[in-house]
Amino acid sequence: MKVPNFIKPLNIDKERESIINEFRVRSGKLDYIPLIGDDYMTLIDIFLFKLNNFIELTNVKISQNYLLFSNGEYLDELVKLIGIKRNEEIKPIAKVEIKVNSSTFLSKGTKFTDTKGHFAYLLKDIYVSDTAIVEIEAADYFKEPYETTTLEIPNIYINEINIKEPFGGFKARERDDELRERFLLALHRFSTAGSEKAYLFHVLSVEGISKANVYQLSAGVVQVVYLSKFSGQIAKEKIKEALKDKIPLTDDVRIKEANKINLDLVIEIAPKQNFMFNEILANADFRLKEFFSTLKINETPHISQIIEVAFDENTASVEVKTPIPAADRDSIIVLNSLQINKANHA
């Protein structure tokens, strides 16, 4: 159980000895020696078990009110105290054009597919008399531009369905560490006019904005750099709206999308035991992809960090074969592909 170091768990053995000594004094049985199966000991152990559970629960509740230790629903309740809410997952949305040969009605939730296992759902009821452009929401995140243009349940009145705007706008559910960071940024807001953290708080609170960096270009000129699944124009409008009436009038705010530095990472792993390599490979693949997803704009990971992430107890050595590019204040490193090879000498 992760708790602040000033919270101490119950020392059951110490408390049991203390209770026995108190019992000897109060009962006058100074020569009392506990025996296995002793009724007194059974009652004492039951009491200590109940007390220990109560103290553990209390310690958890106390620790969850400290930002560094709080997580999940506890963290949600903690940040709610200053009016912050966790950003939920935003699924990709696309626009499709539907052409019919006779008027027809499609209800909200109508299921579209690409016949290859990818699905999307109609966002609201629509009555189509000739041609209509509607929005559909992906069931999951689509990395590829899948063509979900087939109704799972065929409709004889529909002639044609075409993608007009590809899926976009995805944002994963805000992780605990991201929510903690936004909580700390929120404490700054605009109590100090034009502060970097105040800008970051409002930009990162925008739906669909996943990363941001803010810096001063020159006196009174603020540069906002962002990463988003939205198109550039939509993202900029959302950021402008979020900053409207919240920034110093003297600030000239400029907004641009972060440059993506695509990294094709190749690493080589030597397992301690050859038969463990498949498990090592799966674990390293998961951890490395998760690590790169957390990188910030202007953050360049050191090779030692990558080695540490890929390493586990079954690994003999890890070697990074790819030079790691440097990210500047306008760019972010994105893991484009990951290749993990087994070391020849393993």
GROMACS .gro file of C-alpha atoms in nm:
model
  346
    1MET     CA    1   0.000   0.000   0.000
    2LYS     CA    2   0.154   0.333  -0.108
    3VAL     CA    3   0.104   0.592   0.165
    4PRO     CA    4   0.290   0.899   0.293
    5ASN     CA    5   0.583   0.807   0.518
    6PHE     CA    6   0.421   0.972   0.820
    7ILE     CA    7   0.138   0.715   0.810
    8LYS     CA    8   0.230   0.403   1.004
    9PRO     CA    9   0.051   0.067   0.979
   10LEU     CA   10  -0.061  -0.119   1.290
   11ASN     CA   11   0.213  -0.330   1.449
   12ILE     CA   12  -0.002  -0.633   1.532
   13ASP     CA   13   0.261  -0.829   1.729
   14LYS     CA   14   0.347  -0.526   1.942
   15GLU     CA   15  -0.021  -0.449   2.010
   16ARG     CA   16  -0.094  -0.814   2.096
   17GLU     CA   17   0.186  -0.816   2.355
   18SER     CA   18   0.063  -0.485   2.497
   19ILE     CA   19  -0.295  -0.620   2.535
   20ILE     CA   20  -0.172  -0.941   2.701
   21ASN     CA   21   0.035  -0.742   2.951
   22GLU     CA   22  -0.262  -0.516   3.025
   23PHE     CA   23  -0.482  -0.825   3.071
   24ARG     CA   24  -0.236  -0.973   3.325
   25VAL     CA   25  -0.243  -0.652   3.530
   26ARG     CA   26  -0.620  -0.595   3.521
   27SER     CA   27  -0.717  -0.960   3.579
   28GLY     CA   28  -0.459  -1.016   3.849
   29LYS     CA   29  -0.334  -1.322   3.656
   30LEU     CA   30   0.028  -1.208   3.652
   31ASP     CA   31   0.152  -1.557   3.559
   32TYR     CA   32  -0.086  -1.589   3.261
   33ILE     CA   33   0.085  -1.751   2.958
   34PRO     CA   34  -0.107  -1.750   2.624
   35LEU     CA   35  -0.171  -2.095   2.475
   36ILE     CA   36  -0.265  -2.199   2.121
   37GLY     CA   37  -0.646  -2.210   2.099
   38ASP     CA   38  -0.680  -2.002   2.416
   39ASP     CA   39  -1.019  -1.824   2.415
   40TYR     CA   40  -0.855  -1.502   2.530
   41MET     CA   41  -0.604  -1.516   2.244
   42THR     CA   42  -0.880  -1.593   1.993
   43LEU     CA   43  -1.073  -1.284   2.103
   44ILE     CA   44  -0.760  -1.068   2.100
   45ASP     CA   45  -0.669  -1.183   1.746
   46ILE     CA   46  -1.023  -1.115   1.621
   47PHE     CA   47  -1.013  -0.769   1.772
   48LEU     CA   48  -0.669  -0.695   1.623
   49PHE     CA   49  -0.780  -0.823   1.280
   50LYS     CA   50  -1.081  -0.589   1.283
   51LEU     CA   51  -0.872  -0.299   1.412
   52ASN     CA   52  -0.601  -0.356   1.152
   53ASN     CA   53  -0.856  -0.353   0.867
   54PHE     CA   54  -1.008  -0.032   1.000
   55ILE     CA   55  -0.667   0.138   1.030
   56GLU     CA   56  -0.563   0.027   0.679
   57LEU     CA   57  -0.884   0.167   0.532
   58THR     CA   58  -0.836   0.492   0.725
   59ASN     CA   59  -0.474   0.519   0.607
   60VAL     CA   60  -0.582   0.469   0.246
   61LYS     CA   61  -0.845   0.742   0.275
   62ILE     CA   62  -0.595   0.980   0.438
   63SER     CA   63  -0.326   0.912   0.178
   64GLN     CA   64  -0.568   0.962  -0.108
   65ASN     CA   65  -0.615   1.321   0.005
   66TYR     CA   66  -0.248   1.388  -0.069
   67LEU     CA   67  -0.199   1.461  -0.438
   68LEU     CA   68   0.113   1.248  -0.491
   69PHE     CA   69  -0.055   0.939  -0.347
   70SER     CA   70  -0.406   0.985  -0.481
   71ASN     CA   71  -0.533   0.790  -0.781
   72GLY     CA   72  -0.845   0.683  -0.967
   73GLU     CA   73  -1.177   0.786  -0.816
   74TYR     CA   74  -1.004   0.933  -0.510
   75LEU     CA   75  -0.805   1.167  -0.735
   76ASP     CA   76  -1.122   1.263  -0.923
   77GLU     CA   77  -1.282   1.372  -0.595
   78LEU     CA   78  -0.969   1.558  -0.485
   79VAL     CA   79  -0.934   1.771  -0.799
   80LYS     CA   80  -1.308   1.836  -0.797
   81LEU     CA   81  -1.248   2.055  -0.490
   82ILE     CA   82  -1.107   2.327  -0.718
   83GLY     CA   83  -1.351   2.267  -1.003
   84ILE     CA   84  -1.146   2.033  -1.222
   85LYS     CA   85  -1.284   1.724  -1.392
   86ARG     CA   86  -1.088   1.442  -1.554
   87ASN     CA   87  -1.094   1.458  -1.935
   88GLU     CA   88  -1.271   1.146  -2.059
   89GLU     CA   89  -1.182   0.959  -2.375
   90ILE     CA   90  -1.289   1.129  -2.696
   91LYS     CA   91  -1.343   0.881  -2.976
   92PRO     CA   92  -1.261   0.969  -3.338
   93ILE     CA   93  -1.544   1.116  -3.544
   94ALA     CA   94  -1.584   1.110  -3.923
   95LYS     CA   95  -1.836   1.258  -4.165
   96VAL     CA   96  -2.002   1.034  -4.422
   97GLU     CA   97  -2.227   1.116  -4.714
   98ILE     CA   98  -2.533   0.895  -4.753
   99LYS     CA   99  -2.725   0.877  -5.083
  100VAL     CA  100  -3.065   0.706  -5.101
  101ASN     CA  101  -3.304   0.597  -5.376
  102SER     CA  102  -3.604   0.652  -5.150
  103SER     CA  103  -3.659   0.839  -4.824
  104THR     CA  104  -3.539   0.644  -4.521
  105PHE     CA  105  -3.475   0.688  -4.151
  106LEU     CA  106  -3.156   0.592  -3.966
  107SER     CA  107  -3.162   0.589  -3.588
  108LYS     CA  108  -2.887   0.701  -3.353
  109GLY     CA  109  -2.645   0.412  -3.300
  110THR     CA  110  -2.684   0.266  -3.650
  111LYS     CA  111  -2.373   0.052  -3.696
  112PHE     CA  112  -2.127   0.108  -3.981
  113THR     CA  113  -1.838  -0.126  -4.067
  114ASP     CA  114  -1.551  -0.167  -4.311
  115THR     CA  115  -1.622  -0.546  -4.309
  116LYS     CA  116  -1.275  -0.599  -4.156
  117GLY     CA  117  -1.365  -0.572  -3.790
  118HIS     CA  118  -1.374  -0.193  -3.749
  119PHE     CA  119  -1.699  -0.025  -3.646
  120ALA     CA  120  -1.854   0.319  -3.607
  121TYR     CA  121  -2.194   0.442  -3.490
  122LEU     CA  122  -2.431   0.715  -3.606
  123LEU     CA  123  -2.429   0.999  -3.354
  124LYS     CA  124  -2.793   1.105  -3.393
  125ASP     CA  125  -3.119   1.019  -3.568
  126ILE     CA  126  -3.136   1.126  -3.931
  127TYR     CA  127  -3.411   1.127  -4.195
  128VAL     CA  128  -3.259   1.110  -4.545
  129SER     CA  129  -3.475   1.207  -4.841
  130ASP     CA  130  -3.199   1.233  -5.104
  131THR     CA  131  -2.846   1.300  -4.976
  132ALA     CA  132  -2.724   1.375  -4.625
  133ILE     CA  133  -2.389   1.424  -4.455
  134VAL     CA  134  -2.382   1.277  -4.104
  135GLU     CA  135  -2.130   1.220  -3.825
  136ILE     CA  136  -2.027   0.874  -3.709
  137GLU     CA  137  -1.818   0.789  -3.402
  138ALA     CA  138  -1.557   0.513  -3.404
  139ALA     CA  139  -1.599   0.229  -3.157
  140ASP     CA  140  -1.224   0.249  -3.088
  141TYR     CA  141  -0.924   0.456  -3.190
  142PHE     CA  142  -0.846   0.416  -3.561
  143LYS     CA  143  -0.480   0.476  -3.643
  144GLU     CA  144  -0.550   0.402  -4.010
  145PRO     CA  145  -0.816   0.585  -4.217
  146TYR     CA  146  -1.060   0.293  -4.226
  147GLU     CA  147  -1.353   0.317  -4.466
  148THR     CA  148  -1.653   0.230  -4.247
  149THR     CA  149  -1.898   0.278  -4.532
  150THR     CA  150  -2.110  -0.037  -4.504
  151LEU     CA  151  -2.415  -0.076  -4.283
  152GLU     CA  152  -2.392  -0.388  -4.068
  153ILE     CA  153  -2.766  -0.435  -4.126
  154PRO     CA  154  -2.826  -0.359  -4.497
  155ASN     CA  155  -3.083  -0.094  -4.595
  156ILE     CA  156  -3.237  -0.144  -4.941
  157TYR     CA  157  -3.302   0.230  -4.977
  158ILE     CA  158  -2.936   0.331  -4.949
  159ASN     CA  159  -2.746   0.354  -5.275
  160GLU     CA  160  -2.409   0.476  -5.159
  161ILE     CA  161  -2.207   0.574  -4.850
  162ASN     CA  162  -1.881   0.768  -4.883
  163ILE     CA  163  -1.634   0.915  -4.634
  164LYS     CA  164  -1.637   1.296  -4.662
  165GLU     CA  165  -1.405   1.371  -4.369
  166PRO     CA  166  -1.178   1.100  -4.221
  167PHE     CA  167  -1.179   1.007  -3.854
  168GLY     CA  168  -1.015   1.263  -3.628
  169GLY     CA  169  -1.029   1.426  -3.286
  170PHE     CA  170  -0.924   1.128  -3.074
  171LYS     CA  171  -0.798   1.187  -2.721
  172ALA     CA  172  -0.730   0.913  -2.467
  173ARG     CA  173  -0.882   0.929  -2.118
  174GLU     CA  174  -0.668   1.154  -1.900
  175ARG     CA  175  -0.421   0.949  -1.696
  176ASP     CA  176  -0.370   1.006  -1.323
  177ASP     CA  177  -0.028   1.168  -1.375
  178GLU     CA  178  -0.170   1.404  -1.639
  179LEU     CA  179  -0.458   1.499  -1.409
  180ARG     CA  180  -0.218   1.566  -1.120
  181GLU     CA  181  -0.010   1.793  -1.345
  182ARG     CA  182  -0.317   1.986  -1.458
  183PHE     CA  183  -0.426   2.021  -1.094
  184LEU     CA  184  -0.094   2.186  -1.010
  185LEU     CA  185  -0.119   2.411  -1.316
  186ALA     CA  186  -0.470   2.510  -1.210
  187LEU     CA  187  -0.335   2.655  -0.888
  188HIS     CA  188  -0.156   2.918  -1.099
  189ARG     CA  189  -0.438   3.009  -1.338
  190PHE     CA  190  -0.396   3.383  -1.395
  191SER     CA  191  -0.312   3.491  -1.044
  192THR     CA  192   0.011   3.615  -1.201
  193ALA     CA  193  -0.076   3.777  -1.532
  194GLY     CA  194   0.040   3.590  -1.837
  195SER     CA  195   0.228   3.314  -1.651
  196GLU     CA  196   0.339   3.011  -1.851
  197LYS     CA  197   0.157   2.768  -1.623
  198ALA     CA  198  -0.164   2.968  -1.649
  199TYR     CA  199  -0.156   2.938  -2.028
  200LEU     CA  200  -0.076   2.567  -2.005
  201PHE     CA  201  -0.370   2.504  -1.773
  202HIS     CA  202  -0.624   2.657  -2.010
  203VAL     CA  203  -0.473   2.506  -2.327
  204LEU     CA  204  -0.454   2.154  -2.181
  205SER     CA  205  -0.813   2.185  -2.061
  206VAL     CA  206  -0.929   2.212  -2.424
  207GLU     CA  207  -1.108   1.905  -2.555
  208GLY     CA  208  -0.885   1.725  -2.804
  209ILE     CA  209  -0.557   1.894  -2.710
  210SER     CA  210  -0.320   1.626  -2.579
  211LYS     CA  211   0.011   1.813  -2.539
  212ALA     CA  212   0.115   2.177  -2.515
  213ASN     CA  213   0.415   2.402  -2.462
  214VAL     CA  214   0.413   2.773  -2.390
  215TYR     CA  215   0.703   3.017  -2.402
  216GLN     CA  216   0.773   3.386  -2.450
  217LEU     CA  217   0.888   3.480  -2.800
  218SER     CA  218   0.961   3.839  -2.698
  219ALA     CA  219   0.824   4.100  -2.461
  220GLY     CA  220   0.444   4.062  -2.459
  221VAL     CA  221   0.447   3.789  -2.727
  222VAL     CA  222   0.343   3.438  -2.615
  223GLN     CA  223   0.386   3.129  -2.831
  224VAL     CA  224   0.150   2.835  -2.776
  225VAL     CA  225   0.258   2.506  -2.933
  226TYR     CA  226   0.009   2.218  -2.926
  227LEU     CA  227  -0.047   1.858  -3.034
  228SER     CA  228  -0.395   1.745  -3.133
  229LYS     CA  229  -0.584   1.494  -3.346
  230PHE     CA  230  -0.804   1.780  -3.466
  231SER     CA  231  -0.728   1.962  -3.790
  232GLY     CA  232  -0.506   2.268  -3.746
  233GLN     CA  233  -0.786   2.519  -3.796
  234ILE     CA  234  -1.026   2.350  -3.553
  235ALA     CA  235  -0.757   2.312  -3.285
  236LYS     CA  236  -0.653   2.677  -3.312
  237GLU     CA  237  -1.012   2.797  -3.284
  238LYS     CA  238  -1.068   2.582  -2.976
  239ILE     CA  239  -0.753   2.719  -2.810
  240LYS     CA  240  -0.845   3.078  -2.894
  241GLU     CA  241  -1.188   3.026  -2.744
  242ALA     CA  242  -1.039   2.875  -2.428
  243LEU     CA  243  -0.805   3.173  -2.382
  244LYS     CA  244  -1.065   3.435  -2.467
  245ASP     CA  245  -1.122   3.680  -2.180
  246LYS     CA  246  -0.872   3.489  -1.966
  247ILE     CA  247  -0.539   3.634  -2.075
  248PRO     CA  248  -0.380   3.976  -2.024
  249LEU     CA  249  -0.494   4.223  -2.291
  250THR     CA  250  -0.132   4.321  -2.350
  251ASP     CA  251  -0.029   3.968  -2.455
  252ASP     CA  252   0.000   3.887  -2.826
  253VAL     CA  253  -0.075   3.512  -2.842
  254ARG     CA  254   0.046   3.305  -3.134
  255ILE     CA  255  -0.066   2.946  -3.183
  256LYS     CA  256   0.091   2.671  -3.390
  257GLU     CA  257   0.095   2.293  -3.413
  258ALA     CA  258   0.397   2.104  -3.282
  259ASN     CA  259   0.639   1.960  -3.535
  260LYS     CA  260   0.632   1.581  -3.514
  261ILE     CA  261   0.973   1.414  -3.520
  262ASN     CA  262   0.898   1.059  -3.627
  263LEU     CA  263   1.131   0.807  -3.466
  264ASP     CA  264   1.181   0.458  -3.610
  265LEU     CA  265   1.335   0.298  -3.304
  266VAL     CA  266   1.545  -0.017  -3.326
  267ILE     CA  267   1.672  -0.183  -3.010
  268GLU     CA  268   1.852  -0.509  -2.944
  269ILE     CA  269   1.783  -0.721  -2.638
  270ALA     CA  270   1.987  -1.010  -2.500
  271PRO     CA  271   1.774  -1.238  -2.279
  272LYS     CA  272   1.919  -1.426  -1.983
  273GLN     CA  273   1.739  -1.735  -2.110
  274ASN     CA  274   1.652  -1.775  -2.479
  275PHE     CA  275   1.311  -1.927  -2.410
  276MET     CA  276   1.210  -1.606  -2.227
  277PHE     CA  277   1.261  -1.380  -2.529
  278ASN     CA  278   0.899  -1.373  -2.649
  279GLU     CA  279   0.780  -1.260  -2.306
  280ILE     CA  280   1.061  -1.001  -2.286
  281LEU     CA  281   0.968  -0.877  -2.633
  282ALA     CA  282   0.600  -0.831  -2.545
  283ASN     CA  283   0.678  -0.652  -2.218
  284ALA     CA  284   0.938  -0.421  -2.372
  285ASP     CA  285   0.711  -0.338  -2.666
  286PHE     CA  286   0.428  -0.237  -2.430
  287ARG     CA  287   0.646  -0.034  -2.194
  288LEU     CA  288   0.834   0.152  -2.468
  289LYS     CA  289   0.516   0.252  -2.651
  290GLU     CA  290   0.365   0.372  -2.324
  291PHE     CA  291   0.685   0.565  -2.239
  292PHE     CA  292   0.694   0.750  -2.573
  293SER     CA  293   0.324   0.835  -2.547
  294THR     CA  294   0.402   1.032  -2.230
  295LEU     CA  295   0.679   1.246  -2.382
  296LYS     CA  296   0.613   1.619  -2.377
  297ILE     CA  297   0.681   1.881  -2.638
  298ASN     CA  298   1.048   1.988  -2.605
  299GLU     CA  299   1.140   1.661  -2.427
  300THR     CA  300   1.427   1.447  -2.553
  301PRO     CA  301   1.468   1.111  -2.378
  302HIS     CA  302   1.819   0.997  -2.293
  303ILE     CA  303   1.931   0.659  -2.424
  304SER     CA  304   1.971   0.541  -2.065
  305GLN     CA  305   1.599   0.608  -2.007
  306ILE     CA  306   1.503   0.395  -2.305
  307ILE     CA  307   1.730   0.113  -2.186
  308GLU     CA  308   1.579   0.131  -1.837
  309VAL     CA  309   1.224   0.114  -1.976
  310ALA     CA  310   1.304  -0.188  -2.196
  311PHE     CA  311   1.497  -0.372  -1.925
  312ASP     CA  312   1.341  -0.628  -1.691
  313GLU     CA  313   1.454  -0.908  -1.458
  314ASN     CA  314   1.483  -1.156  -1.749
  315THR     CA  315   1.703  -0.926  -1.959
  316ALA     CA  316   2.083  -0.952  -1.979
  317SER     CA  317   2.141  -0.636  -2.184
  318VAL     CA  318   1.967  -0.375  -2.398
  319GLU     CA  319   2.129  -0.176  -2.679
  320VAL     CA  320   1.967   0.117  -2.858
  321LYS     CA  321   2.064   0.102  -3.227
  322THR     CA  322   1.892   0.424  -3.338
  323PRO     CA  323   2.024   0.776  -3.271
  324ILE     CA  324   1.767   0.971  -3.070
  325PRO     CA  325   1.683   1.307  -3.232
  326ALA     CA  326   1.665   1.620  -3.020
  327ALA     CA  327   1.327   1.787  -2.970
  328ASP     CA  328   1.319   2.164  -2.942
  329ARG     CA  329   1.049   2.385  -2.789
  330ASP     CA  330   0.837   2.356  -3.105
  331SER     CA  331   0.863   1.981  -3.160
  332ILE     CA  332   0.775   1.647  -3.009
  333ILE     CA  333   0.927   1.304  -3.064
  334VAL     CA  334   0.668   1.051  -3.185
  335LEU     CA  335   0.736   0.677  -3.197
  336ASN     CA  336   0.659   0.596  -3.560
  337SER     CA  337   0.774   0.234  -3.546
  338LEU     CA  338   0.943   0.000  -3.302
  339GLN     CA  339   1.165  -0.294  -3.393
  340ILE     CA  340   1.304  -0.516  -3.116
  341ASN     CA  341   1.568  -0.766  -3.221
  342LYS     CA  342   1.728  -1.050  -3.031
  343ALA     CA  343   2.102  -1.001  -2.978
  344ASN     CA  344   2.306  -1.245  -3.190
  345HIS     CA  345   2.536  -1.335  -2.904
  346ALA     CA  346   2.241  -1.429  -2.676
   0.00000   0.00000   0.00000
